[in-house]
mmCIF file of C-alpha atoms in Angstrom:
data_model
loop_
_atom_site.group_PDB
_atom_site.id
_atom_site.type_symbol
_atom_site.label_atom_id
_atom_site.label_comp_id
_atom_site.label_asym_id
_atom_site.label_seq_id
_atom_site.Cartn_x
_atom_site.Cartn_y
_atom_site.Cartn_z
ATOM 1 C CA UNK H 1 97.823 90.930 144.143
ATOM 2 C CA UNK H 2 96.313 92.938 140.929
ATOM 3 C CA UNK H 3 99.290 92.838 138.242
ATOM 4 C CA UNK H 4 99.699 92.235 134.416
ATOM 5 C CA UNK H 5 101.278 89.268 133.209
ATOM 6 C CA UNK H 6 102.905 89.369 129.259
ATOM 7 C CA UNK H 7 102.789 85.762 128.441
ATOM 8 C CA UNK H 8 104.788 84.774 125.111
ATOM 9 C CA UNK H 9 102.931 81.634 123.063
ATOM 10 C CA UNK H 10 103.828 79.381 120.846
ATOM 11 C CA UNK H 11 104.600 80.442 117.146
ATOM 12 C CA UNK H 12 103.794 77.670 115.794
ATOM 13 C CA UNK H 13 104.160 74.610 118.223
ATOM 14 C CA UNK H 14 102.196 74.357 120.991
ATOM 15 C CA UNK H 15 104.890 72.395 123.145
ATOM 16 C CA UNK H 16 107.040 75.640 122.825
ATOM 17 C CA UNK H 17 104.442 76.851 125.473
ATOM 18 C CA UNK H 18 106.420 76.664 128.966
ATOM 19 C CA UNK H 19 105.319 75.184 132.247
ATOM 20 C CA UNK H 20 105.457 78.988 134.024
ATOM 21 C CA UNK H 21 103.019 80.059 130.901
ATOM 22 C CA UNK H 22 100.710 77.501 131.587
ATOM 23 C CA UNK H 23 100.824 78.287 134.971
ATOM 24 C CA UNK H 24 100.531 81.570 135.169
ATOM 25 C CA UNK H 25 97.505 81.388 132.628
ATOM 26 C CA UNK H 26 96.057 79.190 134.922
ATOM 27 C CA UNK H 27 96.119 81.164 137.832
ATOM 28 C CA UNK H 28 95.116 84.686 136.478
ATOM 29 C CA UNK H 29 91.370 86.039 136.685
ATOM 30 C CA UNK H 30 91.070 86.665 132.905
ATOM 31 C CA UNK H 31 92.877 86.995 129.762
ATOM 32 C CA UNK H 32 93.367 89.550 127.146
ATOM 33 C CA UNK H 33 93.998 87.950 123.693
ATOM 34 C CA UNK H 34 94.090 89.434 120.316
ATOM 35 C CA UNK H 35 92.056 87.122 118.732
ATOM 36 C CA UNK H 36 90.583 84.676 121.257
ATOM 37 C CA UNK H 37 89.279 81.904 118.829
ATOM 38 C CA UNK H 38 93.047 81.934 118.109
ATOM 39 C CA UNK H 39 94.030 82.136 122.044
ATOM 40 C CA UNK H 40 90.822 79.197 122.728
ATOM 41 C CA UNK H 41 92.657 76.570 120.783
ATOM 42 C CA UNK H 42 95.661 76.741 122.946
ATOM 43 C CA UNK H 43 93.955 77.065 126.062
ATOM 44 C CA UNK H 44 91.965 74.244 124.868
ATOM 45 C CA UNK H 45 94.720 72.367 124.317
ATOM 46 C CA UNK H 46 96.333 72.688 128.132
ATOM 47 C CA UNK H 47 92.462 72.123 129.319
ATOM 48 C CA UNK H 48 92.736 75.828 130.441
ATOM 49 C CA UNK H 49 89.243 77.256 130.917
ATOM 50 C CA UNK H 50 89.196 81.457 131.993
ATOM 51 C CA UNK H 51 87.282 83.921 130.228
ATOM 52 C CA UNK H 52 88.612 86.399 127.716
ATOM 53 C CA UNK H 53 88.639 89.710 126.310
ATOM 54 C CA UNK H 54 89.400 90.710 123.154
ATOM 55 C CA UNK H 55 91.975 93.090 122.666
ATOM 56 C CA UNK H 56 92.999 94.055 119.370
ATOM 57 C CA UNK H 57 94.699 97.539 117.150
ATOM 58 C CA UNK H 58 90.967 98.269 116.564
ATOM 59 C CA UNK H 59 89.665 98.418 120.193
ATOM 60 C CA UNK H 60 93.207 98.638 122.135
ATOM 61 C CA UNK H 61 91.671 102.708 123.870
ATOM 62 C CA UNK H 62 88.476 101.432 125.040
ATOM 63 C CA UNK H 63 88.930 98.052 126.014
ATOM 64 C CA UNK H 64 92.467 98.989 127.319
ATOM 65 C CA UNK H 65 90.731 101.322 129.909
ATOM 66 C CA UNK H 66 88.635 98.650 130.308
ATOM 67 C CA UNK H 67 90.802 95.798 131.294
ATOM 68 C CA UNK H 68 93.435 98.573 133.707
ATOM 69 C CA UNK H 69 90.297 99.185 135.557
ATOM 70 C CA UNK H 70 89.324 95.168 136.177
ATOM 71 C CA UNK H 71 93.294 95.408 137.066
ATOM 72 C CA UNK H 72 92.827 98.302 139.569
ATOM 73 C CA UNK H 73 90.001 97.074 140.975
ATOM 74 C CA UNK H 74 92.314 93.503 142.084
ATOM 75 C CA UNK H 75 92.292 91.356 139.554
ATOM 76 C CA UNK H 76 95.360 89.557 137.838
ATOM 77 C CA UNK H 77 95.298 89.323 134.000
ATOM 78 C CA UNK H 78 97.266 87.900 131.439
ATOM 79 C CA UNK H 79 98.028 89.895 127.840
ATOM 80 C CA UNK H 80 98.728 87.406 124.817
ATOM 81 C CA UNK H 81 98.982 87.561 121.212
ATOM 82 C CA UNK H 82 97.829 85.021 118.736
ATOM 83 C CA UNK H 83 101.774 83.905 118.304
ATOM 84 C CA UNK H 84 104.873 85.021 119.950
ATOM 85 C CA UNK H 85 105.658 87.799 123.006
ATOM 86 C CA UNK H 86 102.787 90.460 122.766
ATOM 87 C CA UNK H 87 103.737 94.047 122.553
ATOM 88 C CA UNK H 88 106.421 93.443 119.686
ATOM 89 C CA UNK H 89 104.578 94.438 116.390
ATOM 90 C CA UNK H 90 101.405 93.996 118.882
ATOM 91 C CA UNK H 91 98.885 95.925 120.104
ATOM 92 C CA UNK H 92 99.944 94.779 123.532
ATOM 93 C CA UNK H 93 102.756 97.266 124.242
ATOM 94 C CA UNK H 94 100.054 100.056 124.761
ATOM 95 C CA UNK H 95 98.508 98.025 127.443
ATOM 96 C CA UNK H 96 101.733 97.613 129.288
ATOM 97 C CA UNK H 97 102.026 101.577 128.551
ATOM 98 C CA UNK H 98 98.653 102.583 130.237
ATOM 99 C CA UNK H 99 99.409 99.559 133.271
ATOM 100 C CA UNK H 100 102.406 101.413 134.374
ATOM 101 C CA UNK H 101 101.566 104.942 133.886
ATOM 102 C CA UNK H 102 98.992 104.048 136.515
ATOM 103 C CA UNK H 103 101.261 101.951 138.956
ATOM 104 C CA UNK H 104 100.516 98.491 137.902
ATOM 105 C CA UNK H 105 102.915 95.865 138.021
ATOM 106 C CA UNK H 106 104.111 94.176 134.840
ATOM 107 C CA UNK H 107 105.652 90.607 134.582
ATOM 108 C CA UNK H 108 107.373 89.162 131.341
ATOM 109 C CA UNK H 109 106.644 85.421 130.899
ATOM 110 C CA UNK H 110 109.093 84.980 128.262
ATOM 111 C CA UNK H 111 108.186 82.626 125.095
ATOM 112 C CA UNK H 112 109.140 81.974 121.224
ATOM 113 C CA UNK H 113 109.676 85.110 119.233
ATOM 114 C CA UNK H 114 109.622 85.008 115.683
ATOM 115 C CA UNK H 115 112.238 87.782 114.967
ATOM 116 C CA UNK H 116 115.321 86.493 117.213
ATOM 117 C CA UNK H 117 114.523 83.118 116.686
ATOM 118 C CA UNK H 118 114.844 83.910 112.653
ATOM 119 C CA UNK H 119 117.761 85.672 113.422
ATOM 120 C CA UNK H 120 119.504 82.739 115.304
ATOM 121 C CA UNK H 121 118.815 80.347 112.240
ATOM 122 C CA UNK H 122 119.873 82.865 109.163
ATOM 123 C CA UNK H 123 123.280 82.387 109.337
ATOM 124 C CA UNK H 124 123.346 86.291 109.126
ATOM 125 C CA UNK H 125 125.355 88.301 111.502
ATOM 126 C CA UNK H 126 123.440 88.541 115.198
ATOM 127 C CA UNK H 127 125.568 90.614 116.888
ATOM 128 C CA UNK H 128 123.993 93.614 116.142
ATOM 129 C CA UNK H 129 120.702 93.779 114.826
ATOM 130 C CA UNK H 130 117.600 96.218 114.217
ATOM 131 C CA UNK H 131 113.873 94.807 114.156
ATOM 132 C CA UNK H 132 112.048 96.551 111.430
ATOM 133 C CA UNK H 133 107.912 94.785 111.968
ATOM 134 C CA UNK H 134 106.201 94.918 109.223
ATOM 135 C CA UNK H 135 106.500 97.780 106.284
ATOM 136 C CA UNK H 136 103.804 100.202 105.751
ATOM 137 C CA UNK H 137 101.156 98.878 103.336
ATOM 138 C CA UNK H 138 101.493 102.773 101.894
ATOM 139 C CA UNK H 139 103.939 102.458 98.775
ATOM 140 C CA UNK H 140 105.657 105.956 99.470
ATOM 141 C CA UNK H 141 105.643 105.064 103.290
ATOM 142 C CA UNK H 142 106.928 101.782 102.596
ATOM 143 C CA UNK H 143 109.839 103.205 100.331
ATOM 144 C CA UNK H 144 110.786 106.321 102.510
ATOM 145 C CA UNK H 145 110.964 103.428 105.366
ATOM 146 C CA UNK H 146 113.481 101.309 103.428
ATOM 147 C CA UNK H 147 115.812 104.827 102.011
ATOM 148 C CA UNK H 148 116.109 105.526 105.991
ATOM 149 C CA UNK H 149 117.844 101.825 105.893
ATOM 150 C CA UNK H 150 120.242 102.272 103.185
ATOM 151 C CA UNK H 151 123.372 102.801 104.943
ATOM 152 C CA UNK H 152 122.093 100.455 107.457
ATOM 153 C CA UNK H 153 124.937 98.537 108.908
ATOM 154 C CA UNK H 154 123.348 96.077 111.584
ATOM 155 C CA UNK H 155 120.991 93.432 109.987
ATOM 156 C CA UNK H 156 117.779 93.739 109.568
ATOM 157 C CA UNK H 157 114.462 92.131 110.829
ATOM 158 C CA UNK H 158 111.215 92.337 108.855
ATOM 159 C CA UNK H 159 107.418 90.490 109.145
ATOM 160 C CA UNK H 160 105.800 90.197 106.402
ATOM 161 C CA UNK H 161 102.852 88.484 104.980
ATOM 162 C CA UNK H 162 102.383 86.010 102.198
ATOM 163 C CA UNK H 163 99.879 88.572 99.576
ATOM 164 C CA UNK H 164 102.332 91.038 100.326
ATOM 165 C CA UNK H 165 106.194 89.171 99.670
ATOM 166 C CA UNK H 166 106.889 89.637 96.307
ATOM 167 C CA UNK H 167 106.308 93.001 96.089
ATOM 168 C CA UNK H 168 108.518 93.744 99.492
ATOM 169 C CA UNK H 169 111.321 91.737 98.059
ATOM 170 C CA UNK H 170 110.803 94.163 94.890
ATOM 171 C CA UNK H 171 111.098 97.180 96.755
ATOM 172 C CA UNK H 172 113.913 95.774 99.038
ATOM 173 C CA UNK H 173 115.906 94.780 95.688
ATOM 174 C CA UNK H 174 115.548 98.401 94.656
ATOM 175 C CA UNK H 175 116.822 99.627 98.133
ATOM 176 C CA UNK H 176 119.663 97.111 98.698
ATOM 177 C CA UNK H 177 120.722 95.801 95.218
ATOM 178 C CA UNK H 178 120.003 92.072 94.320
ATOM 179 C CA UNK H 179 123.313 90.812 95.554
ATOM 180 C CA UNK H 180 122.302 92.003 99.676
ATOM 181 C CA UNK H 181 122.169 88.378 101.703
ATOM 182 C CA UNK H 182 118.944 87.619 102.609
ATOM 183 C CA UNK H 183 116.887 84.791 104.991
ATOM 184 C CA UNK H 184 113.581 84.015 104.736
ATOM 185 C CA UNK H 185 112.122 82.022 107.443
ATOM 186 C CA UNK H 186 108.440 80.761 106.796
ATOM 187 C CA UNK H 187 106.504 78.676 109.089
ATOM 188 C CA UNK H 188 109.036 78.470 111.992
ATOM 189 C CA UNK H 189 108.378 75.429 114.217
ATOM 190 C CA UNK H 190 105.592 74.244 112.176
ATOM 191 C CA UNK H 191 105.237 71.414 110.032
ATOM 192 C CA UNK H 192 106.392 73.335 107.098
ATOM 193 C CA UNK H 193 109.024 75.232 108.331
ATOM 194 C CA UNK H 194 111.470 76.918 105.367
ATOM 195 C CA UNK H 195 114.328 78.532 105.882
ATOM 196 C CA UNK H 196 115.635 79.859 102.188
ATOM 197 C CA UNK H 197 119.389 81.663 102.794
ATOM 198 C CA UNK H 198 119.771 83.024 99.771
ATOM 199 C CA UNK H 199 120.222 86.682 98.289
ATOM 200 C CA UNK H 200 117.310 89.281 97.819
ATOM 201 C CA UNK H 201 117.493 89.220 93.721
ATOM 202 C CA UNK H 202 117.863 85.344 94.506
ATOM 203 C CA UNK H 203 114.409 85.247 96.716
ATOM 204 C CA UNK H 204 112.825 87.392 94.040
ATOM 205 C CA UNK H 205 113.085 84.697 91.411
ATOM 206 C CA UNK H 206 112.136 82.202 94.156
ATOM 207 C CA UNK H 207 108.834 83.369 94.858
ATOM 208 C CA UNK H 208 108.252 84.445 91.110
ATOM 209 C CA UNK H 209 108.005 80.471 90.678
ATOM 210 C CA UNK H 210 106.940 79.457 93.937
ATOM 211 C CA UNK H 211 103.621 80.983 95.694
ATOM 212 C CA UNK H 212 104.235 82.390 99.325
ATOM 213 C CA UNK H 213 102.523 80.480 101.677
ATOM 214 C CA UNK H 214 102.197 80.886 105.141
ATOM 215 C CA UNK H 215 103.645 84.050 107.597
ATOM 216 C CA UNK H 216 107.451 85.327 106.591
ATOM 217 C CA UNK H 217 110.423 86.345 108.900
ATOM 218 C CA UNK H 218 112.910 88.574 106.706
ATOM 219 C CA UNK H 219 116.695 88.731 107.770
ATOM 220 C CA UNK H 220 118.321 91.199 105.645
ATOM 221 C CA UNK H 221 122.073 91.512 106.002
ATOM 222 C CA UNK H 222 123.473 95.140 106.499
ATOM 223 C CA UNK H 223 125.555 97.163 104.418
ATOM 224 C CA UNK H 224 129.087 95.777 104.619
ATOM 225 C CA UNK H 225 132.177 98.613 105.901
ATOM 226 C CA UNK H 226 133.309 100.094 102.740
ATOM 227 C CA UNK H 227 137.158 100.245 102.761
ATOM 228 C CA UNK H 228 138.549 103.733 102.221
ATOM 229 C CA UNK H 229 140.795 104.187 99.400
ATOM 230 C CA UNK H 230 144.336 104.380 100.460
ATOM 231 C CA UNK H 231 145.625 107.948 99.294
ATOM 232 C CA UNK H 232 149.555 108.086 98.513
ATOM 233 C CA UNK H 233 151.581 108.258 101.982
ATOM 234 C CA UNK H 234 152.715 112.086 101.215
ATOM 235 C CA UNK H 235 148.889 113.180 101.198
ATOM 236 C CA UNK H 236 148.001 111.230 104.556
ATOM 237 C CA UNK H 237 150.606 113.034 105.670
ATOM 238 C CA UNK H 238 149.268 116.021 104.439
ATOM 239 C CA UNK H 239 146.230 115.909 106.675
ATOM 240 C CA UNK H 240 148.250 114.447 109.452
ATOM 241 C CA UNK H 241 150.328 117.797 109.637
ATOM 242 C CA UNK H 242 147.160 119.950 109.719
ATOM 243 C CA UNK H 243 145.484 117.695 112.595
ATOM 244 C CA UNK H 244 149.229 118.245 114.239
ATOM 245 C CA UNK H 245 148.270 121.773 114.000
ATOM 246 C CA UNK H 246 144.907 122.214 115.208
ATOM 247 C CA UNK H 247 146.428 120.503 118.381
ATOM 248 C CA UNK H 248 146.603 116.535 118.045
ATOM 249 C CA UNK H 249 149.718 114.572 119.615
ATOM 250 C CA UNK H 250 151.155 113.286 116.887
ATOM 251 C CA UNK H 251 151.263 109.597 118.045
ATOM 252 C CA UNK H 252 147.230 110.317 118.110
ATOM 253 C CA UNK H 253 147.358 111.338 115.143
ATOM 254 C CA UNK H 254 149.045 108.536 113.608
ATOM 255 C CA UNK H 255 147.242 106.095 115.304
ATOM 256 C CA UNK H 256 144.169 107.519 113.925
ATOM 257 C CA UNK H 257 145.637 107.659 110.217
ATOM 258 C CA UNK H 258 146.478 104.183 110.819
ATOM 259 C CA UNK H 259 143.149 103.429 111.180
ATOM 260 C CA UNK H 260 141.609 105.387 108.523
ATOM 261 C CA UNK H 261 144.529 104.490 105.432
ATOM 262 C CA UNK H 262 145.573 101.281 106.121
ATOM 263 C CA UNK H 263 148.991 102.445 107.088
ATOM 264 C CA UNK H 264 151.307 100.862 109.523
ATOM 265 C CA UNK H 265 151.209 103.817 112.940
ATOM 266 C CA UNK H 266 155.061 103.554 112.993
ATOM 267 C CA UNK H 267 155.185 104.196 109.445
ATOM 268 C CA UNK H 268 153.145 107.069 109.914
ATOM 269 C CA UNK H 269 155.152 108.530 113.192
ATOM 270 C CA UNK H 270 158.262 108.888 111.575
ATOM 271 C CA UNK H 271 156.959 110.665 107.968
ATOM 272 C CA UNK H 272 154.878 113.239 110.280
ATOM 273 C CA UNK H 273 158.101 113.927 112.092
#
């Protein structure tokens, strides 16, 4: 049966590939690979022999037409990217696009990802989280994408490459301050795997006496809740009596000043009565 298989590789270490990968790269018709000198090592590796097309940002319209109609026509093939789960940061997510605006059925074969897998080692909050890719190369773009973050609460994912580091930690210092907790995570699962949990001025500094080598993860912790001021009880009050008047229960109304001023609600109750 004709379908698309997104098959997530290895970021680093090839025994991160799974056993349902291998498989299912076995077992396709062909594969479309971002850079397949980077996708022949692998298959190499797991004595995998099936030929390839390449599929890249620079030929994703015409060879994505290409490869839906090998699809249509019955055959099974299998999307990867040079490291990680195609389609995030990767051309692959306009193949998936085109496969099922025409019907075609798409199956995740989930592997490594570089962003969570950052995430999960930063010692950062992962509850809530926003994944950034990589900045514009564009200074103004790159800045006007970075002011949209500055209230940013949830923390933040960034790729990044090694030419390019110190002067995103530059601009990210200007954005966020120097004191903003920041992860980088080089090399994950390779030989030479870093994880640096430091602060962004910190990671400036860093890399002003150590060269960046190798491809960068970037976990940059949100903006913490800034506490309101508490105003004097009377003027809480104030307010409380107008939102009284515009047709709040008053025991809403002091639970939500409770919230807001730090007040206790009972506290609150009884002066709005």
């Amino acid at each position: 049966m004709s379908q698309l298989f997104v098959v997530g590789t290895p970021i680093g270490n090839l025994q991160d590939l799974s056993p349902r990968a291998v498989q299912t790269l076995r077992t396709v018709d062909f594969i479309a690979a971002e850079d397949t000198r980077v996708t022949l090592k692998l298959l190499n590796h797991f004595e995998i022999k099936k030929p390839m097309v390449s599929y890249y940002e620079h030929n994703l319209h015409e060879k994505g037409e290409y490869i839906l109609s090998r699809i249509l026509s019955g055959e099974t093939c299998a999307v990867v990217s040079d490291a990680g789960m195609p389609c995030i940061s990767d051309p692959g997510e306009d193949l998936v696009r085109l496969c099922a605006a025409h019907g075609v059925t798409v199956t995740v074969v989930p592997g490594p990802s570089a962003a969570v897998s950052a995430l999960a080692v930063s010692g950062l909050v992962t509850s809530r989280f926003t994944f950034e890719g990589f900045l514009s190369t564009n200074k103004a773009s790159r800045m006007e994408h970075l002011s949209s973050l500055e209230n940013e609460r949830r923390t933040m994912i960034f790729y990044e490459a090694p030419h390019k580091l110190s002067a995103t930690l530059g601009d990210l210092k200007s954005v966020f301050g120097a004191d903003r907790p920041l992860s980088v995570c080089r090399e994950l699962t390779k030989i030479h795997e870093e994880i640096l949990r430091t602060t962004i001025g910190g990671a400036c500094e860093y890399f002003e006496q150590n060269t960046p080598k190798g491809e960068f993860v970037l976990i940059v912790s949100g903006q913490e809740k800034q506490e309101a001021a508490q105003l004097p009880l009377e003027e809480v009050c104030q307010i409380g009596r107008k939102m009284i008047l515009s047709g709040m229960r008053t025991t809403d109304v002091a639970k939500e000043l409770a919230k807001t001023y730090g007040y206790k609600k009972a506290e609150l109750y009884k002066s709005l009565l």
